[in-house]
Short mmCIF file of C-alpha atoms in Angstrom, two decimals:
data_model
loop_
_atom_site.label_atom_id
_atom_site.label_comp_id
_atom_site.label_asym_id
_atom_site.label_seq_id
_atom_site.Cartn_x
_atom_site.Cartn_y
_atom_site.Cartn_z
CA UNK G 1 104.41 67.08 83.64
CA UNK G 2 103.18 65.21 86.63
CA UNK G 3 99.53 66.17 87.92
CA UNK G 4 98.30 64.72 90.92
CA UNK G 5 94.80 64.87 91.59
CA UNK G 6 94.35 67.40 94.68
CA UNK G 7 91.90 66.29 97.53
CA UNK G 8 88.31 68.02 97.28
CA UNK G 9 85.02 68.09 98.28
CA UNK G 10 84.13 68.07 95.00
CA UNK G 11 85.31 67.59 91.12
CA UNK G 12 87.46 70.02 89.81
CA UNK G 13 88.97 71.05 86.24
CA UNK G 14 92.76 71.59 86.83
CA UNK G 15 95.03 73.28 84.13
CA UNK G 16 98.89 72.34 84.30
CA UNK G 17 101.87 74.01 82.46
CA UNK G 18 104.37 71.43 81.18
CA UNK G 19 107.58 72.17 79.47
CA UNK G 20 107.91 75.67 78.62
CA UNK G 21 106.84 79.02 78.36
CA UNK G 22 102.88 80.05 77.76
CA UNK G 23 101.69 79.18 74.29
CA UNK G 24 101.26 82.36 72.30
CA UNK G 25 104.19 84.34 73.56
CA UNK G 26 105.82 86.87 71.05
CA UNK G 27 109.11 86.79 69.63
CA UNK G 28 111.41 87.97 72.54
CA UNK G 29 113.18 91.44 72.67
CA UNK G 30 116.98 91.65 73.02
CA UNK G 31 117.82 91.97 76.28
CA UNK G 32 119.32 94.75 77.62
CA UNK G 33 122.85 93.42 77.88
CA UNK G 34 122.86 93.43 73.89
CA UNK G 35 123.53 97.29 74.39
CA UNK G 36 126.13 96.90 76.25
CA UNK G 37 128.17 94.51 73.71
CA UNK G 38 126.60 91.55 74.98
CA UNK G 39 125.24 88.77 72.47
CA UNK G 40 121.50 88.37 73.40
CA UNK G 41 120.70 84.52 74.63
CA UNK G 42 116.76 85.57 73.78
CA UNK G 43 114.80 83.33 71.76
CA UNK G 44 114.85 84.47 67.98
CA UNK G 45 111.24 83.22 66.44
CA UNK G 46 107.98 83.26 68.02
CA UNK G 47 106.64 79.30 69.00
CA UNK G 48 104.34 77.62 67.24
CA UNK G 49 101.56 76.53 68.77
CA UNK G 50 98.96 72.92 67.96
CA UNK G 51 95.70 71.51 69.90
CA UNK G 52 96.62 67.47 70.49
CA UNK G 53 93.60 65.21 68.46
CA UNK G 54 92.94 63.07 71.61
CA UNK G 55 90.04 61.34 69.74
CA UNK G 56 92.28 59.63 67.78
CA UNK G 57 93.08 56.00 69.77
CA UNK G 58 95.65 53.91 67.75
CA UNK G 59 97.50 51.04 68.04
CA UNK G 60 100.46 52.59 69.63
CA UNK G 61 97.91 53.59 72.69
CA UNK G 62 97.50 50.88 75.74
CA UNK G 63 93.97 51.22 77.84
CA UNK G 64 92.85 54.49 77.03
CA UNK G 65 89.29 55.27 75.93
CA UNK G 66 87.95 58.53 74.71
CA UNK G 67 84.10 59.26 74.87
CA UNK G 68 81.74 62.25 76.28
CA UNK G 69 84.87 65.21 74.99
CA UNK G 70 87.55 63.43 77.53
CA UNK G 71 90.54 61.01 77.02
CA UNK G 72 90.34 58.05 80.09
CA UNK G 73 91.50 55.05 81.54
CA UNK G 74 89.42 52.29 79.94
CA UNK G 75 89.99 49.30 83.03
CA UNK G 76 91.21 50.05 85.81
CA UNK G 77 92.07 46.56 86.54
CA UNK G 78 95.29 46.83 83.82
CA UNK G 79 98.23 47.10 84.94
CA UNK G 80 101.66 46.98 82.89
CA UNK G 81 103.53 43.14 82.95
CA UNK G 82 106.72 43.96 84.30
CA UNK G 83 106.09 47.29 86.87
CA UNK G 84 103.76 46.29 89.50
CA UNK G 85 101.68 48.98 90.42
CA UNK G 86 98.34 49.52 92.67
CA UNK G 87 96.27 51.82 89.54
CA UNK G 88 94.76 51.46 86.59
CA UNK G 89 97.31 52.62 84.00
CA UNK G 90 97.02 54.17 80.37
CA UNK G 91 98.72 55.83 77.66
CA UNK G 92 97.64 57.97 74.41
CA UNK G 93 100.99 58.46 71.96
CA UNK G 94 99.91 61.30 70.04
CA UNK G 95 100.58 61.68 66.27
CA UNK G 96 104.04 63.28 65.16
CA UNK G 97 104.07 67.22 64.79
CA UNK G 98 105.62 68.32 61.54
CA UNK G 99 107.44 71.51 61.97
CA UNK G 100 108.82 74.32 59.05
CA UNK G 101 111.77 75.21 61.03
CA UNK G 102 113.67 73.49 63.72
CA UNK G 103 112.79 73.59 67.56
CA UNK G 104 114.84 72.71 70.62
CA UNK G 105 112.03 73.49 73.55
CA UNK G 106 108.82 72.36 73.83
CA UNK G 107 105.53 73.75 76.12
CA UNK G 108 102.33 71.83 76.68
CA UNK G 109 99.11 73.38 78.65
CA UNK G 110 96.90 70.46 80.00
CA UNK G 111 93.47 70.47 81.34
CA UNK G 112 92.11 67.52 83.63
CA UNK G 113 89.71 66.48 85.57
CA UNK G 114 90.45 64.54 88.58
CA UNK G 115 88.67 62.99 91.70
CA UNK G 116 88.82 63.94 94.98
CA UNK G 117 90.87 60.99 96.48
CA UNK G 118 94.24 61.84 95.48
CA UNK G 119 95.48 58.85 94.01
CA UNK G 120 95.11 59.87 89.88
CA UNK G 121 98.10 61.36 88.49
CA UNK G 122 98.53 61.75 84.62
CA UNK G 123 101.83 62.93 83.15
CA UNK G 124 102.70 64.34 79.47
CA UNK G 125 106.25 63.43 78.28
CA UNK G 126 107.41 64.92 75.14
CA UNK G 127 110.29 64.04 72.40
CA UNK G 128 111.88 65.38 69.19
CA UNK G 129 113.21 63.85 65.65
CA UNK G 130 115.76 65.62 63.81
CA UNK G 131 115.66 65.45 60.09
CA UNK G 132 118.11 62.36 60.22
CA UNK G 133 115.18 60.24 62.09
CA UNK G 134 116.43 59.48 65.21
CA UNK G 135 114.39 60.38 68.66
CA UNK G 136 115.34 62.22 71.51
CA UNK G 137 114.46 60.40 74.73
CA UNK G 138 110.80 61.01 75.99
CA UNK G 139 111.26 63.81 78.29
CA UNK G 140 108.77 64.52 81.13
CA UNK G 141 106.92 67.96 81.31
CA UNK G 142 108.28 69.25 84.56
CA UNK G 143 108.05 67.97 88.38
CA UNK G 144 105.16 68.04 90.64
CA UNK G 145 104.31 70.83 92.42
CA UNK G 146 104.33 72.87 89.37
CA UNK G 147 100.84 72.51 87.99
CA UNK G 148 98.76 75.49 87.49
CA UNK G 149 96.07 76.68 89.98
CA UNK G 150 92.89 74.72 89.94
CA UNK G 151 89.77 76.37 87.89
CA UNK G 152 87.99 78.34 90.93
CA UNK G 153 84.36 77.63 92.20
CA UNK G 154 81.72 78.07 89.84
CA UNK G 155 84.09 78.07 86.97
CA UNK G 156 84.58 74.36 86.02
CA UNK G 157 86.31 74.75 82.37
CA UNK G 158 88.22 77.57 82.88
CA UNK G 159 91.93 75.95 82.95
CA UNK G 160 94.43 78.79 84.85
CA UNK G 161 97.49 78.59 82.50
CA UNK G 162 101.30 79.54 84.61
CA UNK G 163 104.30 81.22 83.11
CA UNK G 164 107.29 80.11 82.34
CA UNK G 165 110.66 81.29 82.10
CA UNK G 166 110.96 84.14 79.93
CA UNK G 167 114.73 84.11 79.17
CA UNK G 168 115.73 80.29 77.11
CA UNK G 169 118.67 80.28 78.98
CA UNK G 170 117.58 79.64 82.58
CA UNK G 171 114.91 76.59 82.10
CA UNK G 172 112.62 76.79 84.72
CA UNK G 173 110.55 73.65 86.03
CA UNK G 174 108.11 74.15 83.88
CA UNK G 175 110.53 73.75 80.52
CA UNK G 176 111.30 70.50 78.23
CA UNK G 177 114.99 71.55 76.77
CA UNK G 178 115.46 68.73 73.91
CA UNK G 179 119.10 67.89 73.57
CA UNK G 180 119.22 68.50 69.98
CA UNK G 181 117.27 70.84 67.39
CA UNK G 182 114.03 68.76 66.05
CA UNK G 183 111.91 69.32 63.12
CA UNK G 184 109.47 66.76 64.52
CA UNK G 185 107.75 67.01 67.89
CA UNK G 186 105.50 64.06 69.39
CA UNK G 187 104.04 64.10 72.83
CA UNK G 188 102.42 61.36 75.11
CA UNK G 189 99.96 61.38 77.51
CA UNK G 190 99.85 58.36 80.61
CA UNK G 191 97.31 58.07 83.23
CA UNK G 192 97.38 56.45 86.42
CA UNK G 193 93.85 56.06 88.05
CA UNK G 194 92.18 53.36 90.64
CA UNK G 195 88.49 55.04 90.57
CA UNK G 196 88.79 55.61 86.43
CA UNK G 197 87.51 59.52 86.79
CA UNK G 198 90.63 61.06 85.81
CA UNK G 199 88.99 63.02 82.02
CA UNK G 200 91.99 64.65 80.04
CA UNK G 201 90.32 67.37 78.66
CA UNK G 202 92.25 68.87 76.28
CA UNK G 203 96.21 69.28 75.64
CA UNK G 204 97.89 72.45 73.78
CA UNK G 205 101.71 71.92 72.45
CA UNK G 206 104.05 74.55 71.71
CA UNK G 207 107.23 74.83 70.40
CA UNK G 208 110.35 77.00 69.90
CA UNK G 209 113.86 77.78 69.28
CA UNK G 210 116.24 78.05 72.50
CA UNK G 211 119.83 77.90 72.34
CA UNK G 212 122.16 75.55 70.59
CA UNK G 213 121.77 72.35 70.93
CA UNK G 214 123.27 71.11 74.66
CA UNK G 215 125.04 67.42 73.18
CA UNK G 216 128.54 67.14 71.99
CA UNK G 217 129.50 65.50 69.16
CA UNK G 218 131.61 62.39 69.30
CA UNK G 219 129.60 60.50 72.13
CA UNK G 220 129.08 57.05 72.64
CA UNK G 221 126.37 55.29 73.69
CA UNK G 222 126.44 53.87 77.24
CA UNK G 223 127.37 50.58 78.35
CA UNK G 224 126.92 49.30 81.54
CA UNK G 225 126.79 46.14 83.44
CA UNK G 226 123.65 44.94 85.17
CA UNK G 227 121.64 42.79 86.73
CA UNK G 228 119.01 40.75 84.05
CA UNK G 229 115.90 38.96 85.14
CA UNK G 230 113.46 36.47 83.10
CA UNK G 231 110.40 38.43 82.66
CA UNK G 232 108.09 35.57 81.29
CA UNK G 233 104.64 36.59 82.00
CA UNK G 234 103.61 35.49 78.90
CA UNK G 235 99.72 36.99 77.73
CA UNK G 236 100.05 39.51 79.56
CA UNK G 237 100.58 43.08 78.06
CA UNK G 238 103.72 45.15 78.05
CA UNK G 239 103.49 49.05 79.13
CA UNK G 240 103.48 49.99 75.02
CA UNK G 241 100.92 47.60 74.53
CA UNK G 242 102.71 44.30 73.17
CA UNK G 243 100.85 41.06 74.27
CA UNK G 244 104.02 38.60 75.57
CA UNK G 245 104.62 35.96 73.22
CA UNK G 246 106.30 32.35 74.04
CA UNK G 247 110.26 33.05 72.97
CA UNK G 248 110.06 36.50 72.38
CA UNK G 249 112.11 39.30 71.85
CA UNK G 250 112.53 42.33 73.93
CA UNK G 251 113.45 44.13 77.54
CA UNK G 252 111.88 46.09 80.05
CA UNK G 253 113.94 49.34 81.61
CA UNK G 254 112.73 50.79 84.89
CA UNK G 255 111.95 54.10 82.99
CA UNK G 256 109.41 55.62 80.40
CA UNK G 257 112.23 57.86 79.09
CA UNK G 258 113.32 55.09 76.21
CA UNK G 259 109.85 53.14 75.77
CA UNK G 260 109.60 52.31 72.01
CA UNK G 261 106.03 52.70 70.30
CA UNK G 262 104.44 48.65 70.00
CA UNK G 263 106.06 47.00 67.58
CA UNK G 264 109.34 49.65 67.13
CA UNK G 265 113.02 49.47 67.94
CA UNK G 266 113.18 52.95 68.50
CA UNK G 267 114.77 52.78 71.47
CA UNK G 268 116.70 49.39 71.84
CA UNK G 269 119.69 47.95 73.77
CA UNK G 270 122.55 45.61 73.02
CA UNK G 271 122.66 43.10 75.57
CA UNK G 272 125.34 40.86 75.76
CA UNK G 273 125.55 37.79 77.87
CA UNK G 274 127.57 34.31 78.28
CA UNK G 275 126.86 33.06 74.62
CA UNK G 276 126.25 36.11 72.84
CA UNK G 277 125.00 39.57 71.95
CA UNK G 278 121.48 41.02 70.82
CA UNK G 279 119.55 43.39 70.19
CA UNK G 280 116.41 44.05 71.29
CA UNK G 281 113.75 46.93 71.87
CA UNK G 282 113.11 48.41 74.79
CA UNK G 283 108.64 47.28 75.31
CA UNK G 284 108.00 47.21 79.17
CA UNK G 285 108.90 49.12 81.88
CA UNK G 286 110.21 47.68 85.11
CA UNK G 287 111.60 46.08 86.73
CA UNK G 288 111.13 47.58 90.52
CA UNK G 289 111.15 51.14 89.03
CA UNK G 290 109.51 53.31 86.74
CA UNK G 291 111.46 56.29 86.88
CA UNK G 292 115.11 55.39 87.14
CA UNK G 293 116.84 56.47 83.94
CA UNK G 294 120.13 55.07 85.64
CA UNK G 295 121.89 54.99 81.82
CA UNK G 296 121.25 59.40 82.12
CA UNK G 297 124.09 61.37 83.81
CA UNK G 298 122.95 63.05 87.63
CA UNK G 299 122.05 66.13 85.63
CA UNK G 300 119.41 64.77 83.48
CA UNK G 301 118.28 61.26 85.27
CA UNK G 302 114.85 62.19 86.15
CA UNK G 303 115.37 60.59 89.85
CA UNK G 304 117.82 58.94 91.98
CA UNK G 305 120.46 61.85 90.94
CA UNK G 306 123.01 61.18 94.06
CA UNK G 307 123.85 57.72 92.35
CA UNK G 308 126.25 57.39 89.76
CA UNK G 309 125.73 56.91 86.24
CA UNK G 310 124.76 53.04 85.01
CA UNK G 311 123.86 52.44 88.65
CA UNK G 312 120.30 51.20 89.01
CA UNK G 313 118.52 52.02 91.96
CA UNK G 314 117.65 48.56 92.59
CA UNK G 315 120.84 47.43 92.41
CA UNK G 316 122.22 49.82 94.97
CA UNK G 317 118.99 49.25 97.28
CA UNK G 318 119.88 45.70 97.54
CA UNK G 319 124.12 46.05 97.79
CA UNK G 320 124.24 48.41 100.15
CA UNK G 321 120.88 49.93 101.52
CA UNK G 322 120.36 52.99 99.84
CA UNK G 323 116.66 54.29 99.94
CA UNK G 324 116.68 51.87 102.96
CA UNK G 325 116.91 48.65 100.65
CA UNK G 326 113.55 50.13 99.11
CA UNK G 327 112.36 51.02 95.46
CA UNK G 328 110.46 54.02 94.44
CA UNK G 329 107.29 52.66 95.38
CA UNK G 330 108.65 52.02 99.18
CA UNK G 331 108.76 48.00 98.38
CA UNK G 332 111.76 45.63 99.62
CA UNK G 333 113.95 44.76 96.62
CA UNK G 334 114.82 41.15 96.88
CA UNK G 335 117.56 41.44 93.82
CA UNK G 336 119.19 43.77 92.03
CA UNK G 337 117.93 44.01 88.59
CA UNK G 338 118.12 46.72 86.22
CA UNK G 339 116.73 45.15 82.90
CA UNK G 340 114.17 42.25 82.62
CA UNK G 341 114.71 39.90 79.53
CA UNK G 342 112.05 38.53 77.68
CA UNK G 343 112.04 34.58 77.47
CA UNK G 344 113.75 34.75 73.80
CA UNK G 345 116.27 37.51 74.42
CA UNK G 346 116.86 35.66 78.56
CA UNK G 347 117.44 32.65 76.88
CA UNK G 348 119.55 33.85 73.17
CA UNK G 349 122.25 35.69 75.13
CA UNK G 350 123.35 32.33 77.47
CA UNK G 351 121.03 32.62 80.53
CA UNK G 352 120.25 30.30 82.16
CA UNK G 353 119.22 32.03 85.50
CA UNK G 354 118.83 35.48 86.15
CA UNK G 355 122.41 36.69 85.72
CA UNK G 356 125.06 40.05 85.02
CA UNK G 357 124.63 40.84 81.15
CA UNK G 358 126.76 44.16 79.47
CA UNK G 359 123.79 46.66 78.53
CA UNK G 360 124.55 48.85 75.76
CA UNK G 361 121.61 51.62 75.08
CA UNK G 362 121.74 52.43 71.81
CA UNK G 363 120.02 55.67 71.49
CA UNK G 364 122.26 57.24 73.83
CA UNK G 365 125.32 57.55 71.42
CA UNK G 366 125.93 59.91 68.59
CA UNK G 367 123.05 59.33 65.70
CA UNK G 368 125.11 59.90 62.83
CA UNK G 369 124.10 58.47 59.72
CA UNK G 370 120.43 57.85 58.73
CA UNK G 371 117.87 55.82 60.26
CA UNK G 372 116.16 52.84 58.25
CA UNK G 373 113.81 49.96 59.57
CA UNK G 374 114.88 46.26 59.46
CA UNK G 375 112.93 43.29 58.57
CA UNK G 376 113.74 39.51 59.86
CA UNK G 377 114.68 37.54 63.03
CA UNK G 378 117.98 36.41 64.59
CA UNK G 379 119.55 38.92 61.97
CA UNK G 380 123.53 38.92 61.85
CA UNK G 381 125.64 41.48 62.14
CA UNK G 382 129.37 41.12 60.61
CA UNK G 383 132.85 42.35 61.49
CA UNK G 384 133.17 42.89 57.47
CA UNK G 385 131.26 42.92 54.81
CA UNK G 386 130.82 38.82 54.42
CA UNK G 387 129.38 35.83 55.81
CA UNK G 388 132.57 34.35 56.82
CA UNK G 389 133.62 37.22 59.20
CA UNK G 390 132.89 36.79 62.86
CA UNK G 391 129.50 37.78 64.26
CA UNK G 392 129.40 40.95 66.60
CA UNK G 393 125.81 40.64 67.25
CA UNK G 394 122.16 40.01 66.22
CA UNK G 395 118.54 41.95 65.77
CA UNK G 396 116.34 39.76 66.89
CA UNK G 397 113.49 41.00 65.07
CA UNK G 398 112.45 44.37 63.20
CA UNK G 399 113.85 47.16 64.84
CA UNK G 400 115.26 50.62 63.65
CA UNK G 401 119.37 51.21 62.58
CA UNK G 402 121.27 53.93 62.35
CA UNK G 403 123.46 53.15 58.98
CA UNK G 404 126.79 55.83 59.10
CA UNK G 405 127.74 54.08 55.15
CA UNK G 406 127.67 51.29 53.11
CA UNK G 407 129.87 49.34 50.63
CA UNK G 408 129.53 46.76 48.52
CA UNK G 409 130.83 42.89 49.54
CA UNK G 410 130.28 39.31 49.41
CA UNK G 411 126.59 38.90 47.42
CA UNK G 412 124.26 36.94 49.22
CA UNK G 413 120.41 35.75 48.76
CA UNK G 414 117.77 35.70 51.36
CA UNK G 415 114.35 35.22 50.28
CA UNK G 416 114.80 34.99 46.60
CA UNK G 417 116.47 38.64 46.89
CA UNK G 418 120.28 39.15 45.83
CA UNK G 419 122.60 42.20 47.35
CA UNK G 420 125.87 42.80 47.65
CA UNK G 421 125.51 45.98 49.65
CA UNK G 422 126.41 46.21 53.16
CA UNK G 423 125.50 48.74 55.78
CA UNK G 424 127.80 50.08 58.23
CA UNK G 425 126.14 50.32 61.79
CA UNK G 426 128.34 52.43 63.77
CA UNK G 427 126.36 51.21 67.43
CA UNK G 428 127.48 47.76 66.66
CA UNK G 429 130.75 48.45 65.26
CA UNK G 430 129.76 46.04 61.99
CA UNK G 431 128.53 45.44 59.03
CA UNK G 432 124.33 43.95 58.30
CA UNK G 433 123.65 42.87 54.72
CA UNK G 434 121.11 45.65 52.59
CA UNK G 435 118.62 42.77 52.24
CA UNK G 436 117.46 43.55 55.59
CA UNK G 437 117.22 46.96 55.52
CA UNK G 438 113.12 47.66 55.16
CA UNK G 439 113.34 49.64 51.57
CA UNK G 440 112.83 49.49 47.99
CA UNK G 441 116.02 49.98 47.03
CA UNK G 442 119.16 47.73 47.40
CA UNK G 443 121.62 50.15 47.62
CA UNK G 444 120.33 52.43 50.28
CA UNK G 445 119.51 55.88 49.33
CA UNK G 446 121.00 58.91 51.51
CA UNK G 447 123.91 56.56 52.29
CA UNK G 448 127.48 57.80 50.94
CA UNK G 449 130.03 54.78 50.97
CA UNK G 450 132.23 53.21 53.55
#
């Protein structure tokens, strides 16, 4: 949900609806085309309903302070390495929502406080975790313009709350429709300020069941070909809150839909250049763009929806003068990028320059399987199930994998620690020995065999 702060003569306390309905609605009637022999689309459960702890700063949270009963940007003077922007910027990832059944739609009721100047803006996104472990995308809470009315004179406090769709069917603005059913529902809050007087008061999540979930089974993740620059920048601090390291390991996309939590591989990508492939997680945003979701389809990318799918914005600014050879933020691209590479990732994959790499996002594709952690650097992946099979690609560091089986092959030692199982990664179309999987147990449990 995007709230910009409206001009005033003085302070106001705005409410915004993001996502769905109102929290507290009842369980829905059948509608009246049930009598008729109709199957009713209405929702089936009542949502449940939770107050975000916005006291609660962590280490997944970048520049965000809370004091005097309001969540704020601490310095305004921060600003994210790889997305150049002209405000202080912030973000709060909230702690994980356990649910008792699953939901597919999400609501969140926000109240703010913003300056008169026009320039704040603060935006909830919201994702999902089915009981496999794999995230949904971050999904933002609606489009401007659909805020709720500011709290009237005299009545500073008293957040107006707006109405959303009542039938699950026809998502209104106002409605987060996660692309699978969740059991697990986490939302995040970002701030953009340059005076530092935005105060979030207070955030309410709800959640329901909709309709069936809208993916299809069998998908692939999407590759597409694109221009990489060297980030560098090393000290300064990525939008999730990594500090940039000499020779490390990660990329920046020009949208907050698949930013992974510091020091997760959540969301990562498969980049593949003139040496080889790796994989790294996704840290920063940028470059040129923070809302260009260019690996989405036109009916979900969050902007830029008249250009086709794996087409950055940048790229098509600068080949052929679309936006009038401008980003979102009205600069002049001067290249075409759609990923940055940090120095270890630029530099692993065969760059010497800023060059084309083959982009492969890994959370788009089918999560089947389970999900596990990794442990290690410059970690193989195999054809087979053994050393002397040709290398498909690498994890540069920890990051998260999405193991479809696993069998048992050539037995290897790493660290004083002996395994001969093998997990199948179906994103990477190979095999990665157990020893790296982060667990207890060397034969990994959940997992049926190859």
């Amino acid at each position: 949900m995007n709230v910009r702060a409206r001009p005033a003569h003085r302070r106001r306390v705005a409410a915004a609806l993001s996502l769905l309905a109102c929290v507290g609605v009842a369980v829905a009637t059948p509608s009246a085309g049930a009598a008729d022999g109709h199957k009713s689309t209405r929702v089936e459960t009542a949502p449940v309903s939770w107050p975000a702890d916005l006291t609660r700063i962590t280490s997944d949270d970048v520049n965000v302070r809370y004091a005097k009963g309001a969540l704020s940007v601490r310095d305004t003077a921060f600003r994210p390495a790889s997305a150049e922007t002209g405000r202080g910027y912030g973000t709060q990832v909230l702690a994980p929502e356990e649910l008792d059944a699953p939901v597919d739609r999400v609501s969140a009721v926000l109240v703010t406080e913003t300056p008169g100047d026009g320039d704040a803006e603060v935006v909830v996104d919201v994702r999902g975790r089915s009981a496999q472990g794999a995230w949904t995308e971050w999904i933002p809470a609606g489009q401007a313009g659909q805020a709720g009315q500011a709290g009237q004179d005299g009545q500073d406090g008293q957040g107006a709350s707006g109405q959303g769709t009542a039938d699950p069917d026809s998502a209104g603005p106002g409605t987060a429709v996660l692309p699978r059913s969740v059991t697990t529902v986490q939302a995040r809050i970002t701030l953009w300020d340059t005076a530092g007087e935005t105060r979030v008061r207070s955030l309410r999540l709800s959640a329901e069941k909709g309709t069936a979930p809208r993916t299809s089974a069998g998908a692939t993740a999407v590759t597409a070909r694109v221009f990489a620059t060297r980030e560098g920048l090393v000290g300064r601090t990525t939008a999730n809150g990594h500090i940039i390291q000499p020779n490390d390991h990660f990329v920046a996309l020009p949208s907050r839909r698949g930013l992974s939590p510091n020091g997760s591989g959540q969301y990562s990508v498969q980049v593949c250049g003139p040496a080889r492939c790796e994989t790294a997680p996704v840290w920063d945003v940028g470059p040129w763009n923070t809302k260009d979701d260019y690996w989405n389809p036109s009916a979900t990318r969050e902007t830029f929806k008249d250009l086709a799918q794996g087409m950055p914005e940048a790229q098509a600014a600068y080949e052929t003068g679309y936006n009038g050879g401008r980003d979102g933020s009205g600069r002049t691209v001067l290249n075409p990028a759609g990923i940055d590479l940090a120095d270890g990732t630029f530099y692993n994959v065969g760059l010497n320059d800023n060059g084309w790499v083959t982009v492969t996002y890994l959370w788009t594709g089918d999560q089947t399987g389970k999900s596990f952690p990794t442990w290690g650097t410059d970690v193989r992946i195999r054809q087979q199930a053994t050393t002397a099979s040709p290398e498909v690609a690498r994890l540069a560091g920890p990051t998260t994998v999405n193991v479809k089986c696993q069998v048992h092959g050539q037995r290897i030692t790493v660290d004083g620690i002996t395994n001969d199982g093998w997990a199948y990664l179906p994103a990477f179309g190979g095999y990665v020995s157990n020893i790296f999987i982060d667990v207890v147990e060397s034969w990994l449990p959940g997992v049926p065999d190859c």
